[in-house]
Amino acid sequence: MQVSESEFELIRIFEDLSTLARYAIYKILEEKRELKAYDLVEELRKMNVTTSYSAILQHLRKMQTNSGLVEVFEKDGKIHVKLKKKVKIEVEDVG
């Protein structure tokens, strides 16, 4: 099967949103656009998603290197994350 570059990018985006924690991180960033990575711990708790700061950093690095959905960077000695791509998925019931 031949997969185009855009289809491959879509596959990587689906992979990056395939866990509850990563999807919740994406939804938070969709609303806030940028924040300190550590603040995600509390934001995720508000959504009933409990995870450690180190696990959050692993998720963010995966989302950055795999599909480029986010950018992780240091600012004022703290790790920050910024949303780089907004995802729109349309689902159509065909029968």
Coordinates of C-alpha atoms in Angstrom, one line a residue:
M1 CA 0.0 0.0 0.0
Q2 CA 1.3 3.4 -1.0
V3 CA 0.9 6.1 1.6
S4 CA 1.2 9.8 0.7
E5 CA 3.1 12.2 2.9
S6 CA -0.1 13.9 4.0
E7 CA -1.7 10.5 4.9
F8 CA 1.5 9.6 6.9
E9 CA 1.2 12.9 8.8
L10 CA -2.4 12.2 9.6
I11 CA -1.4 8.7 10.9
R12 CA 1.3 10.4 13.2
I13 CA -1.3 12.9 14.5
F14 CA -3.8 10.1 15.3
E15 CA -1.0 8.3 17.1
D16 CA -0.2 11.4 19.1
L17 CA -3.8 11.8 20.2
S18 CA -4.3 8.1 20.9
T19 CA -4.1 8.2 24.7
L20 CA -6.4 10.0 27.1
A21 CA -3.5 12.0 28.6
R22 CA -2.2 13.2 25.2
Y23 CA -5.7 14.1 23.9
A24 CA -6.4 16.0 27.2
I25 CA -3.1 17.9 26.8
Y26 CA -4.1 18.8 23.2
K27 CA -7.5 20.0 24.4
I28 CA -5.9 22.2 27.1
L29 CA -3.4 23.7 24.6
E30 CA -6.2 24.2 22.1
E31 CA -7.8 26.5 24.6
K32 CA -4.7 28.1 26.2
R33 CA -2.2 28.0 23.3
E34 CA 0.9 28.1 25.6
L35 CA 1.6 27.4 29.2
K36 CA 4.3 26.1 31.6
A37 CA 4.5 22.3 31.3
Y38 CA 4.2 21.9 35.0
D39 CA 0.8 23.7 34.9
L40 CA -0.5 20.8 32.9
V41 CA -0.4 18.6 36.0
E42 CA -3.2 20.7 37.6
E43 CA -5.0 21.3 34.4
L44 CA -5.2 17.5 33.8
R45 CA -6.3 16.9 37.3
K46 CA -9.3 19.2 36.7
M47 CA -10.2 16.9 33.8
N48 CA -9.8 13.8 36.0
V49 CA -6.6 12.7 34.2
T50 CA -4.0 11.9 36.8
T51 CA -0.4 11.6 35.6
S52 CA 3.0 12.6 36.7
Y53 CA 5.1 15.5 35.5
S54 CA 7.7 13.2 34.1
A55 CA 5.0 11.3 32.1
I56 CA 3.6 14.6 30.8
L57 CA 7.1 15.6 29.6
Q58 CA 7.4 12.2 27.8
H59 CA 4.0 12.8 26.2
L60 CA 5.0 16.3 25.1
R61 CA 8.3 15.2 23.6
K62 CA 6.5 12.4 21.7
M63 CA 3.9 14.9 20.4
Q64 CA 6.7 17.3 19.3
T65 CA 9.0 14.8 17.6
N66 CA 6.3 12.5 16.0
S67 CA 3.9 15.0 14.4
G68 CA 5.0 18.5 15.5
L69 CA 1.6 19.2 17.2
V70 CA 3.4 21.0 20.0
E71 CA 6.7 22.8 20.6
V72 CA 8.5 22.3 23.9
F73 CA 11.0 25.0 24.9
E74 CA 12.7 26.6 27.9
K75 CA 11.8 30.1 28.9
D76 CA 12.8 31.8 32.2
G77 CA 14.3 28.5 33.4
K78 CA 11.0 26.7 33.1
I79 CA 9.8 24.2 30.4
H80 CA 6.9 25.6 28.4
V81 CA 4.7 24.1 25.7
K82 CA 3.0 25.7 22.8
L83 CA 0.4 24.4 20.4
K84 CA 1.8 24.3 16.8
K85 CA -1.0 22.6 14.8
K86 CA -4.7 22.6 15.3
V87 CA -6.5 19.4 14.3
K88 CA -9.9 19.3 12.6
I89 CA -11.3 15.8 12.1
E90 CA -14.6 15.3 10.4
V91 CA -16.5 12.1 10.9
E92 CA -19.3 11.2 8.5
D93 CA -21.7 8.3 9.2
V94 CA -22.1 6.5 5.9
G95 CA -24.6 3.9 6.7

